Amino acid sequence: MIAMALSWKDFWTRHGYPALYVPQLLGYARIALALHAFAVAMVRPSQTVSLYALSFVCDELDGRFARMLGQSTQFGALLDMVTDRVATTGLAAIVYLLFSGSPEPEQ
């Protein structure tokens, strides 16, 4: 129903459905990319790097689109901040898991 209420012209402007603003959609994509990257981190490291990099690109674009389209919201700012922290924490956890089993250097 919501999709029918929005025309493509309205989609690119400030409209009555802030959860469907372009920056928020990019934020949702970032969450999906990060979760998938973390899920495959131990078995497909190159795919993890690609997904994490794509998530980083979406992080750059969501702020640009928010300002360019006038679609900045408090929810979008919070979504961006929380997604940044979760992605960074997830990356740190993966790095820890990858290197925690390595032998300690000899003295």
mmCIF file of C-alpha atoms in Angstrom:
data_model
loop_
_atom_site.group_PDB
_atom_site.id
_atom_site.type_symbol
_atom_site.label_atom_id
_atom_site.label_comp_id
_atom_site.label_asym_id
_atom_site.label_seq_id
_atom_site.Cartn_x
_atom_site.Cartn_y
_atom_site.Cartn_z
ATOM 1 C CA MET A 1 0.000 0.000 0.000
ATOM 2 C CA ILE A 2 2.743 2.436 0.879
ATOM 3 C CA ALA A 3 4.571 1.781 -2.381
ATOM 4 C CA MET A 4 1.415 2.634 -4.309
ATOM 5 C CA ALA A 5 1.059 5.901 -2.398
ATOM 6 C CA LEU A 6 4.530 7.056 -3.466
ATOM 7 C CA SER A 7 5.324 7.993 -7.008
ATOM 8 C CA TRP A 8 8.922 7.864 -8.225
ATOM 9 C CA LYS A 9 8.951 11.655 -8.276
ATOM 10 C CA ASP A 10 7.909 11.801 -4.608
ATOM 11 C CA PHE A 11 10.411 9.104 -3.657
ATOM 12 C CA TRP A 12 13.325 11.492 -4.301
ATOM 13 C CA THR A 13 11.838 14.305 -2.194
ATOM 14 C CA ARG A 14 10.844 14.717 1.433
ATOM 15 C CA HIS A 15 7.596 12.760 1.715
ATOM 16 C CA GLY A 16 5.336 11.350 4.422
ATOM 17 C CA TYR A 17 7.164 8.037 4.853
ATOM 18 C CA PRO A 18 10.530 8.807 6.509
ATOM 19 C CA ALA A 19 11.313 5.096 6.969
ATOM 20 C CA LEU A 20 11.419 4.897 3.151
ATOM 21 C CA TYR A 21 13.726 7.857 2.568
ATOM 22 C CA VAL A 22 16.677 7.024 0.326
ATOM 23 C CA PRO A 23 19.283 7.403 3.139
ATOM 24 C CA GLN A 24 17.317 5.023 5.377
ATOM 25 C CA LEU A 25 17.094 2.454 2.579
ATOM 26 C CA LEU A 26 20.867 2.689 2.210
ATOM 27 C CA GLY A 27 21.165 2.231 5.980
ATOM 28 C CA TYR A 28 19.041 -0.917 5.833
ATOM 29 C CA ALA A 29 21.254 -2.183 3.003
ATOM 30 C CA ARG A 30 24.335 -1.494 5.144
ATOM 31 C CA ILE A 31 22.897 -3.601 7.950
ATOM 32 C CA ALA A 32 22.164 -6.484 5.580
ATOM 33 C CA LEU A 33 25.629 -6.251 3.998
ATOM 34 C CA ALA A 34 27.391 -6.172 7.365
ATOM 35 C CA LEU A 35 25.395 -9.108 8.747
ATOM 36 C CA HIS A 36 26.091 -11.179 5.661
ATOM 37 C CA ALA A 37 29.781 -10.216 5.755
ATOM 38 C CA PHE A 38 30.049 -11.325 9.374
ATOM 39 C CA ALA A 39 28.165 -14.556 8.657
ATOM 40 C CA VAL A 40 30.636 -15.649 5.964
ATOM 41 C CA ALA A 41 33.792 -14.138 7.472
ATOM 42 C CA MET A 42 35.451 -17.379 8.505
ATOM 43 C CA VAL A 43 34.724 -19.300 5.303
ATOM 44 C CA ARG A 44 34.880 -16.599 2.605
ATOM 45 C CA PRO A 45 37.264 -13.838 3.670
ATOM 46 C CA SER A 46 37.443 -12.180 0.251
ATOM 47 C CA GLN A 47 33.648 -11.966 0.077
ATOM 48 C CA THR A 48 33.642 -10.495 3.576
ATOM 49 C CA VAL A 49 36.067 -7.752 2.526
ATOM 50 C CA SER A 50 33.960 -6.973 -0.564
ATOM 51 C CA LEU A 51 30.713 -6.810 1.427
ATOM 52 C CA TYR A 52 32.283 -4.680 4.135
ATOM 53 C CA ALA A 53 33.697 -2.317 1.494
ATOM 54 C CA LEU A 54 30.285 -2.038 -0.167
ATOM 55 C CA SER A 55 28.783 -1.281 3.229
ATOM 56 C CA PHE A 56 31.386 1.478 3.622
ATOM 57 C CA VAL A 57 30.370 2.946 0.244
ATOM 58 C CA CYS A 58 26.714 2.932 1.351
ATOM 59 C CA ASP A 59 27.798 4.765 4.515
ATOM 60 C CA GLU A 60 29.281 7.527 2.382
ATOM 61 C CA LEU A 61 26.260 7.726 0.098
ATOM 62 C CA ASP A 62 23.569 7.856 2.771
ATOM 63 C CA GLY A 63 24.883 11.132 4.174
ATOM 64 C CA ARG A 64 25.276 12.654 0.726
ATOM 65 C CA PHE A 65 21.747 11.679 -0.285
ATOM 66 C CA ALA A 66 20.300 12.887 3.015
ATOM 67 C CA ARG A 67 21.719 16.369 2.439
ATOM 68 C CA MET A 68 21.145 16.450 -1.318
ATOM 69 C CA LEU A 69 17.507 15.281 -1.149
ATOM 70 C CA GLY A 70 16.609 17.089 2.078
ATOM 71 C CA GLN A 71 15.809 13.738 3.706
ATOM 72 C CA SER A 72 17.797 14.132 6.927
ATOM 73 C CA THR A 73 16.042 12.770 10.005
ATOM 74 C CA GLN A 74 16.960 12.014 13.609
ATOM 75 C CA PHE A 75 16.138 8.361 12.937
ATOM 76 C CA GLY A 76 18.534 8.338 9.981
ATOM 77 C CA ALA A 77 21.309 9.886 12.074
ATOM 78 C CA LEU A 78 20.741 7.299 14.813
ATOM 79 C CA LEU A 79 20.584 4.433 12.290
ATOM 80 C CA ASP A 80 23.863 5.604 10.750
ATOM 81 C CA MET A 81 25.623 5.906 14.096
ATOM 82 C CA VAL A 82 24.426 2.545 15.425
ATOM 83 C CA THR A 83 25.264 0.785 12.158
ATOM 84 C CA ASP A 84 28.772 2.310 12.234
ATOM 85 C CA ARG A 85 29.364 1.038 15.782
ATOM 86 C CA VAL A 86 27.984 -2.436 15.092
ATOM 87 C CA ALA A 87 30.038 -2.785 11.894
ATOM 88 C CA THR A 88 33.219 -1.653 13.654
ATOM 89 C CA THR A 89 32.605 -3.964 16.618
ATOM 90 C CA GLY A 90 31.860 -6.880 14.289
ATOM 91 C CA LEU A 91 35.043 -6.249 12.331
ATOM 92 C CA ALA A 92 37.069 -6.090 15.552
ATOM 93 C CA ALA A 93 35.517 -9.378 16.711
ATOM 94 C CA ILE A 94 36.398 -11.071 13.423
ATOM 95 C CA VAL A 95 39.984 -9.832 13.564
ATOM 96 C CA TYR A 96 40.221 -11.113 17.142
ATOM 97 C CA LEU A 97 38.850 -14.526 16.158
ATOM 98 C CA LEU A 98 41.231 -14.776 13.228
ATOM 99 C CA PHE A 99 44.331 -13.959 15.250
ATOM 100 C CA SER A 100 43.498 -15.264 18.740
ATOM 101 C CA GLY A 101 44.443 -18.816 17.813
ATOM 102 C CA SER A 102 47.833 -17.882 16.414
ATOM 103 C CA PRO A 103 50.889 -18.988 18.386
ATOM 104 C CA GLU A 104 52.549 -16.408 20.564
ATOM 105 C CA PRO A 105 55.942 -15.116 19.463
ATOM 106 C CA GLU A 106 58.936 -16.831 20.981
ATOM 107 C CA GLN A 107 61.054 -14.813 23.365
#
